[in-house]
Short mmCIF file of C-alpha atoms in Angstrom, two decimals:
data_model
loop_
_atom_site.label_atom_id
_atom_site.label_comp_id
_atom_site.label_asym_id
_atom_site.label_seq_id
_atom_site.Cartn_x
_atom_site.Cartn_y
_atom_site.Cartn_z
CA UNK A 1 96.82 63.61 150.20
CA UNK A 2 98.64 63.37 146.70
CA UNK A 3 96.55 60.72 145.27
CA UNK A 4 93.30 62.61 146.82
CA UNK A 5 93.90 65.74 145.01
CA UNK A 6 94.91 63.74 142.17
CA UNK A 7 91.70 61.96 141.90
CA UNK A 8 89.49 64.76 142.52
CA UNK A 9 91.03 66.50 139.58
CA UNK A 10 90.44 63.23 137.21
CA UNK A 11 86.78 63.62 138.75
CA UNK A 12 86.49 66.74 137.71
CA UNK A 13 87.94 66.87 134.16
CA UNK A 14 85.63 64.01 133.68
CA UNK A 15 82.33 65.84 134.92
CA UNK A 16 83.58 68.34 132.91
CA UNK A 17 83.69 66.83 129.64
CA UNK A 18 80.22 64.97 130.47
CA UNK A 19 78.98 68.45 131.06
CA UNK A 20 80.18 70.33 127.39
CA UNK A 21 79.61 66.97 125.73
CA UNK A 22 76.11 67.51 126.50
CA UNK A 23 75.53 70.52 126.40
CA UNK A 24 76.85 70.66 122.71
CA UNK A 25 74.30 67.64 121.63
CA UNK A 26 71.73 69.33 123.29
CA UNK A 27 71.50 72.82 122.58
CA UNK A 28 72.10 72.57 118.73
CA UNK A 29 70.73 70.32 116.74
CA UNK A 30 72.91 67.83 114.29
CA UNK A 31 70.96 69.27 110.75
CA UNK A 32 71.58 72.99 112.13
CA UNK A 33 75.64 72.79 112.23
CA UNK A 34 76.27 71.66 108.87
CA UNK A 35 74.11 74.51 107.11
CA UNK A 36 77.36 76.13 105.56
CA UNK A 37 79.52 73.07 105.67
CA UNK A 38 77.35 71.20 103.26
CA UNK A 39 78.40 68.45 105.03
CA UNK A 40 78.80 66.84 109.49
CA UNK A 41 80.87 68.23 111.48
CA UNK A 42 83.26 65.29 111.97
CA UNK A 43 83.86 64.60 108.10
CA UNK A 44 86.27 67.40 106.61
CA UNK A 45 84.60 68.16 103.08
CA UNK A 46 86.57 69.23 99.80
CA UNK A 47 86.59 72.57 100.00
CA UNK A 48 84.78 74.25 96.44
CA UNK A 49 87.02 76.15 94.13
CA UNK A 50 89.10 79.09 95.03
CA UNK A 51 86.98 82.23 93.56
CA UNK A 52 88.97 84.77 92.02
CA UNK A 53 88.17 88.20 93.22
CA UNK A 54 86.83 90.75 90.31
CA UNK A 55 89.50 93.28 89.06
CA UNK A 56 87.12 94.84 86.87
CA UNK A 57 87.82 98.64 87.70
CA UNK A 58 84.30 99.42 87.19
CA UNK A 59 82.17 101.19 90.04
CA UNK A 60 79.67 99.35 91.02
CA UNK A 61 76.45 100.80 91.78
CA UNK A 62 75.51 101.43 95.88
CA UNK A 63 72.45 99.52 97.30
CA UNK A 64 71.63 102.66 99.37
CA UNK A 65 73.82 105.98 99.52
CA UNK A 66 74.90 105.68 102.98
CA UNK A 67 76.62 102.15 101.97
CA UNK A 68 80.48 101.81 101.54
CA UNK A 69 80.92 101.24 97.86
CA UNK A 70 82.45 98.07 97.04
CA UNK A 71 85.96 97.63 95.89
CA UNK A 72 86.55 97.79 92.01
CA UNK A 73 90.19 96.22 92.09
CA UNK A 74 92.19 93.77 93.49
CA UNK A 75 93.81 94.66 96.84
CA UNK A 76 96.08 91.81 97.14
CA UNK A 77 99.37 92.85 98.81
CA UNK A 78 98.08 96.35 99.69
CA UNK A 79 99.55 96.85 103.62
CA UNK A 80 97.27 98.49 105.56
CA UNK A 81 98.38 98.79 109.53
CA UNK A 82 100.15 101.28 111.61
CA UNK A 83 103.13 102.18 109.36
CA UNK A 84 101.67 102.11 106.03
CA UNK A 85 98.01 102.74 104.55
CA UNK A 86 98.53 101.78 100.86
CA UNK A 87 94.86 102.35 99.89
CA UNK A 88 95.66 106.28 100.73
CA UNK A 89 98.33 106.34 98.13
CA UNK A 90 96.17 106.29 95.87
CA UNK A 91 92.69 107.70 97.47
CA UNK A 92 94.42 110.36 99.24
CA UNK A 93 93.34 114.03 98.58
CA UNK A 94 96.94 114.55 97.57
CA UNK A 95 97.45 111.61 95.79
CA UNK A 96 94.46 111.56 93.25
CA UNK A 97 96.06 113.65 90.88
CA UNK A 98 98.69 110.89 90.07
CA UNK A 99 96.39 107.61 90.70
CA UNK A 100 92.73 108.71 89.21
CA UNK A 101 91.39 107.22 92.16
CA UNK A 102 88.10 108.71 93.63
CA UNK A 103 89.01 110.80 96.69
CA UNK A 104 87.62 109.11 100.55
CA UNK A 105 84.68 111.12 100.84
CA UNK A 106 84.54 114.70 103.16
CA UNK A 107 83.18 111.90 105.93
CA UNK A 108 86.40 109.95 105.92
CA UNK A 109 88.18 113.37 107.36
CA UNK A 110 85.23 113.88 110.01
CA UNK A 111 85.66 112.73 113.42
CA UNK A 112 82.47 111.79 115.05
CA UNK A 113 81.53 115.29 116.38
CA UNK A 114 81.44 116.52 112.68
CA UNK A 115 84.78 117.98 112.86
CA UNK A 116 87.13 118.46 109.83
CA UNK A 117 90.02 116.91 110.21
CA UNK A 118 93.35 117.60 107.91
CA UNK A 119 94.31 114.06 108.26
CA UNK A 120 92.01 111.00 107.71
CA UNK A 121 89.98 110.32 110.92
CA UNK A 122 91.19 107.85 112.89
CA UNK A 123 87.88 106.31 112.72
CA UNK A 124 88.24 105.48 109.08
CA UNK A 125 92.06 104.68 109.18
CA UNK A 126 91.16 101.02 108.69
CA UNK A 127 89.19 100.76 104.95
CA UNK A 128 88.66 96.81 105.01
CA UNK A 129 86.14 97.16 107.98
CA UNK A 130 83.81 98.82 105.66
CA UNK A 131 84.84 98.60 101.93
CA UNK A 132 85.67 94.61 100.23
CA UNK A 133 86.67 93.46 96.94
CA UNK A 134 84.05 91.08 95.92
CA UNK A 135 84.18 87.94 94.39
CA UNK A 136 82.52 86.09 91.37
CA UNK A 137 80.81 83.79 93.35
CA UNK A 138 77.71 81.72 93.96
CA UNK A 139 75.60 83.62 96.87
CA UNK A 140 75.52 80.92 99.87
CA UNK A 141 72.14 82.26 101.38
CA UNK A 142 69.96 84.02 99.06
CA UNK A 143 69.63 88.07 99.25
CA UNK A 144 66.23 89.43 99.93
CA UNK A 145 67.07 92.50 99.74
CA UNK A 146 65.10 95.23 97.34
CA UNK A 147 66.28 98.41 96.61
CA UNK A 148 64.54 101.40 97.95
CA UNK A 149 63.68 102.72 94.21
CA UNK A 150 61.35 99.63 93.83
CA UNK A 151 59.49 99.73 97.32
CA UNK A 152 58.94 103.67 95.85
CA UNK A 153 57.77 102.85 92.51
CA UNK A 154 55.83 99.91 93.48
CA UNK A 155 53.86 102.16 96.61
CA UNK A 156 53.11 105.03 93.69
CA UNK A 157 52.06 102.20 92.00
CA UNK A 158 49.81 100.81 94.07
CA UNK A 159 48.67 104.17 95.01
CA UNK A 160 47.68 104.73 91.26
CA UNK A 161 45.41 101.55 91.35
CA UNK B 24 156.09 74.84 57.26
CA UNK B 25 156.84 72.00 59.81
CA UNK B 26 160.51 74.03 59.73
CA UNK B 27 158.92 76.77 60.86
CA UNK B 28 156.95 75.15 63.57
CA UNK B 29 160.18 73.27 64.76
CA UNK B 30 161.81 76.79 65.12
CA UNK B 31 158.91 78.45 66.61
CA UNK B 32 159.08 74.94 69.16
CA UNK B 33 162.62 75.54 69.62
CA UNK B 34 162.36 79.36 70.72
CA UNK B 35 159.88 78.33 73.29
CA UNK B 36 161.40 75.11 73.98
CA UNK B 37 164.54 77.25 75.07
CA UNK B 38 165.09 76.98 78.72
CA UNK B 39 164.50 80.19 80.69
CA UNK B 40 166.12 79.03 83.70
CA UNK B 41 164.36 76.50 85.11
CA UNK B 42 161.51 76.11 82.95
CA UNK B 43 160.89 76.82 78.97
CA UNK B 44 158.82 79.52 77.62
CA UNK B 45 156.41 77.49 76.18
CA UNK B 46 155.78 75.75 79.78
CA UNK B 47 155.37 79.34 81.25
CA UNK B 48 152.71 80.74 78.81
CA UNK B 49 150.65 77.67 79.08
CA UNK B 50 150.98 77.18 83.02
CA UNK B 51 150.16 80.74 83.31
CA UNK B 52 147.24 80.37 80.40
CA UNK B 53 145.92 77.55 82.72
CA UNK B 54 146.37 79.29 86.26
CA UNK B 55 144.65 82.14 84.67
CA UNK B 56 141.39 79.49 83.86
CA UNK B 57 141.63 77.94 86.94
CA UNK B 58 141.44 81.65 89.10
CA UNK B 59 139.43 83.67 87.00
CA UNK B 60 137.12 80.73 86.67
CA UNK B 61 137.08 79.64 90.41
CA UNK B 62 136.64 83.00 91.18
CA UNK B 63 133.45 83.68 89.11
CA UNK B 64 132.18 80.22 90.72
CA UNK B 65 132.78 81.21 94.03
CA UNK B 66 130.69 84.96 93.10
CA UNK B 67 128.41 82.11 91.79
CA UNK B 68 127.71 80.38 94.48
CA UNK B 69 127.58 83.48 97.02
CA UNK B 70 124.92 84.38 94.54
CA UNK B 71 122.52 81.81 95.47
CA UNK B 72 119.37 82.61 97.76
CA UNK B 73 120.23 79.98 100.45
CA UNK B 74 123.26 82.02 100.61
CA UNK B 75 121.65 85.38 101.44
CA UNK B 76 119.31 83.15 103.77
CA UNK B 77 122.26 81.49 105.86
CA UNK B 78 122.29 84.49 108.10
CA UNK B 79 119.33 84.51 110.07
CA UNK B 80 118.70 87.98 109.86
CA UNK B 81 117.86 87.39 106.16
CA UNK B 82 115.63 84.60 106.65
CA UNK B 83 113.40 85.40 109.81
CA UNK B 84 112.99 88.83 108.05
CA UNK B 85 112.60 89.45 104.63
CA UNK B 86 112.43 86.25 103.73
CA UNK B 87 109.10 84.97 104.90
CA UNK B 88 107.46 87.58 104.65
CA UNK B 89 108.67 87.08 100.66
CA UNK B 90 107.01 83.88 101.22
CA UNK B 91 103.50 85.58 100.88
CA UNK B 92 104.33 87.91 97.76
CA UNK B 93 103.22 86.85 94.15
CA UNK B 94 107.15 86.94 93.78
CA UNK B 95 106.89 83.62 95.95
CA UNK B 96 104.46 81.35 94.09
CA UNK B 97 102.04 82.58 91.01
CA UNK B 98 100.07 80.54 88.65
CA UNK B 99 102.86 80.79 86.29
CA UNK B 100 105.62 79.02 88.27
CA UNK B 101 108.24 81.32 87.72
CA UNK B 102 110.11 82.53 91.30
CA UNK B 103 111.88 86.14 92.01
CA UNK B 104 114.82 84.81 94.09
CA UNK B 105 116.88 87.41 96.92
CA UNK B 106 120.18 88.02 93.91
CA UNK B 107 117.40 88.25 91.00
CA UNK B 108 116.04 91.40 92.50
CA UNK B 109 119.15 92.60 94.31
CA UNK B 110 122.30 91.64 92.99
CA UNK B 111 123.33 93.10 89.65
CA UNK B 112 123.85 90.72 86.33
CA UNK B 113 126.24 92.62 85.02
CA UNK B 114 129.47 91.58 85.83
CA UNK B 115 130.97 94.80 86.44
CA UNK B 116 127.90 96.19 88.27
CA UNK B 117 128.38 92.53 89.95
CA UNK B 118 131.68 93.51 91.67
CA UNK B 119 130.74 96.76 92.82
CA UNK B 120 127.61 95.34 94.40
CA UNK B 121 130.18 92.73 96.16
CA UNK B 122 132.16 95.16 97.48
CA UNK B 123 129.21 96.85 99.35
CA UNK B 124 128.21 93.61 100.47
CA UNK B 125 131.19 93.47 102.91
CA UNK B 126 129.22 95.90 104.97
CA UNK B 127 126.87 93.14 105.67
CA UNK B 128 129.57 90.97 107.11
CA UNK B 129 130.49 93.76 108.99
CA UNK B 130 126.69 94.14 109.89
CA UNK B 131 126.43 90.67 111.20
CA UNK B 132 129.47 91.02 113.05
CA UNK B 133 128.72 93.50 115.41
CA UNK B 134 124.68 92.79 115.12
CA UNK B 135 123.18 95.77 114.08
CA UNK B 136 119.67 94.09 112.93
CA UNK B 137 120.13 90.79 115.07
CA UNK B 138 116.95 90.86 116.44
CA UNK B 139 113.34 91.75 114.94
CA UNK B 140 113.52 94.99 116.43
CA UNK B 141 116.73 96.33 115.56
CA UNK B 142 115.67 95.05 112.06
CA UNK B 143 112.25 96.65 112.36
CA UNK B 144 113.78 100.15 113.52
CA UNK B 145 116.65 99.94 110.71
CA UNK B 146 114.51 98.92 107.80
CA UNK B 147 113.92 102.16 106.85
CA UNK B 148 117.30 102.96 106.05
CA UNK B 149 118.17 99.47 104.53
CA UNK B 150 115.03 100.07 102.44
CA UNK B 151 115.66 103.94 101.23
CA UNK B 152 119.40 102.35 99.98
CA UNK B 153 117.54 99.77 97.73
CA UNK B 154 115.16 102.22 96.42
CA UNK B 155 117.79 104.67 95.75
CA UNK B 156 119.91 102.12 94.09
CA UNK B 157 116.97 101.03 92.02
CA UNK B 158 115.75 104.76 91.24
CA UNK B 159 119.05 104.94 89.76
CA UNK B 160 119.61 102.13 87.52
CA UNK B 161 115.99 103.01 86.51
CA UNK B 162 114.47 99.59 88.11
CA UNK B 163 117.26 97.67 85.81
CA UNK B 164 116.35 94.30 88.02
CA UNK B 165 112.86 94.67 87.42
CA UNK B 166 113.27 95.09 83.82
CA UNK B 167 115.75 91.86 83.79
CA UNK B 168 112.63 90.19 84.04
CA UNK B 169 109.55 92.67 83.48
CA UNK B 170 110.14 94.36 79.68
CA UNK B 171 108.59 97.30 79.08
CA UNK B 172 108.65 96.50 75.70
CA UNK B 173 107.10 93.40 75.52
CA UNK B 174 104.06 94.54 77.83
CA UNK B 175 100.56 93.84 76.81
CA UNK B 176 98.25 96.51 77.80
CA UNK B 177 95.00 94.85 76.46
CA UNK B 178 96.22 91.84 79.03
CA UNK B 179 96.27 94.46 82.34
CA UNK B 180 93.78 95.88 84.18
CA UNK B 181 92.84 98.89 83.67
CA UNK B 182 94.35 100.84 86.49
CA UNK B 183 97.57 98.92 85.12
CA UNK B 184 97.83 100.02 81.77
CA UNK B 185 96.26 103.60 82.45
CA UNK B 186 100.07 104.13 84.78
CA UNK B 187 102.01 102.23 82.16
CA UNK B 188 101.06 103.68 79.21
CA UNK B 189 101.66 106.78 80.38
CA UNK B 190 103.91 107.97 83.89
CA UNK B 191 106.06 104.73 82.85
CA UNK B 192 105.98 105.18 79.24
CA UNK B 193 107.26 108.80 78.60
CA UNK B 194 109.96 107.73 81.32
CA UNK B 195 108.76 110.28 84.09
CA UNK B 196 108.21 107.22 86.31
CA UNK B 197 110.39 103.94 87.14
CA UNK B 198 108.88 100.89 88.51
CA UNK B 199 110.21 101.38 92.18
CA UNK B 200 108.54 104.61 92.52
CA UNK B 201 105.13 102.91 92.13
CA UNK B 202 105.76 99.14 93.43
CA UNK B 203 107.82 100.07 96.64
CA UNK B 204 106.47 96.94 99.14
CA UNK B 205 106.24 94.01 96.68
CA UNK B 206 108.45 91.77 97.64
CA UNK B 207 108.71 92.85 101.91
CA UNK B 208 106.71 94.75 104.72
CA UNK B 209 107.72 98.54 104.34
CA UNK B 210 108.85 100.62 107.13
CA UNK B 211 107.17 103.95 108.19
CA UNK B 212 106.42 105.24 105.04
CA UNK B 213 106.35 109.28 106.76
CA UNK B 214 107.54 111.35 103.90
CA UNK B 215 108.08 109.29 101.16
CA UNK B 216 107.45 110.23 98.07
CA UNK B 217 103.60 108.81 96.81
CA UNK B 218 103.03 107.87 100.60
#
């Protein structure tokens, strides 16, 4: 009975494997997993130079007004989780008197029935899901993106015409 | 002159009772050394970091999560160890900061941050001590290292030099009242001051 169940189990760990094994060469092809990797999946490339994230302190300009600007500065350090949220010891409404930050928008105090809070809303206690620090780096894909100033100015255009 | 030496030997080559004079001011001259000097190497050596990390309440706290902190490793080389930022240079200061430090042994005695949670729910305490300490010998560690003086504000950003040049400058500010969390995780920061 032992050496039955232990046999059935080797059968089955090898069906198994068979089974992912192909599945994996099947469904994606070799040429589409290496895309980012710039190189196959079982040869671990050089990884490119560390980028060094911009501490410029200059706004940068929004794509859109809805979007979460972009970081300015360096956050390295900053602790952000239950006990401490450094970014609002600087952005808070309280603070910005001492740090000349920018306060979090009215929207960061709204909770999602358009409510004013007197705290910052849960919903926006976590900054790094919607505002990053960028880096001076090469673009991997390119950005197709146009801003909405051009599609206007080039449909007046070709309204002119 | 070689009379007078040979009288000045004789005084102190006079026996005492059991030993001369000139035995007893030397012996003592040389136990002196000997203490005083294997006393300061024994402060020495309790100074060194893999002293403060020998207990492992040290080292499974504070210490790695130093490990992650430009205080750690930095492009320049130069490491922040445990006595550069809290233990005192000053020999006097040195002493007194000793003398507290028997509270620690007493600490790891009775284990009052033996685990990660006792640690966790004292920090806050441990930490308001060190920032009080600091507050009050206006960040004097900091400055062992980081002069005020010698700071380049065309070499910081911006949102550096806009707080040094002027909160830190005029001496309204000290660095612990800005840079609380550099070096460890903070507690609850609830109520404190610029949190």
């Amino acid at each position: 009975m032992k050496t039955f169940k232990l046999m059935s189990l080797i059968g089955l760990l090898a069906l198994g494997s068979f089974v992912m094994t192909n599945a994996v060469a099947t469904s994606i092809p070799e040429d589409k997993i290496d895309t980012l990797r710039l190189a196959p999946i079982d040869i671990e490339p050089t990884p490119p130079v560390m980028q060094n994230v911009r501490n410029t302190d200059i706004k940068e300009v929004r794509n859109y007004p809805m979007q979460p600007p972009v970081i300015p500065h360096k956050i390295d350090g900053y602790q952000l989780d239950l006990k401490v949220n450094k970014c609002m010891a600087c952005h808070a409404r309280s603070r910005t008197g001492e740090s000349q930050a920018p306060m979090v928008s009215v929207t960061h105090y709204m909770d999602r029935d358009n409510n004013f809070l007197a705290e910052l809303s849960p919903r926006r206690y976590f900054c790094t899901q919607c505002h990053v620090p960028q880096l001076d780096a090469k673009l991997l894909v390119e950005n197709d993106f146009v801003d909405m100033d051009h599609l206007i100015k080039a449909n007046t255009e070709q309204k002119k015409h | 002159m070689l009379d007078k030496l040979k009288k000045i030997w004789q005084v102190l080559n006079r026996p005492s009772v059991h030993y001369s004079l000139g035995f007893l001011t030397l012996g003592g001259f040389v136990a002196g050394v000997i203490f005083w000097g294997g006393f300061n190497t024994a402060l020495e050596a309790t100074n060194q970091e893999a002293f403060c990390i020998s207990c492992h309440e040290m080292e499974n706290n504070v210490y790695q999560e130093l490990q992650t902190t430009i205080h750690f490793t930095n492009r320049s080389g130069v490491r922040a160890t445990c006595p550069d930022c809290h233990v005192p240079h000053n020999w006097t200061d040195k002493i007194a900061r000793k003398m507290q430090a028997s509270k620690e042994v007493w600490g790891k005695v009775f284990g009052t941050i033996n685990t990660r949670e006792k640690f966790e729910g004292k920090r806050r305490e441990l930490a308001e001590h060190e920032w009080e300490r600091l507050k009050a010998n206006d960040s004097l560690e900091c400055r062992n290292c980081h002069n005020f003086t010698y700071m380049d504000f065309t070499r910081q950003s911006p949102r550096a030099s806009q707080m040094h040049s002027t909160s830190l400058a005029n001496g309204e500010k000290t660095c612990i009242d800005c840079h609380k969390g550099i070096a460890h995780h903070l507690p609850d920061m609830k109520g404190v001051e610029g949190f």
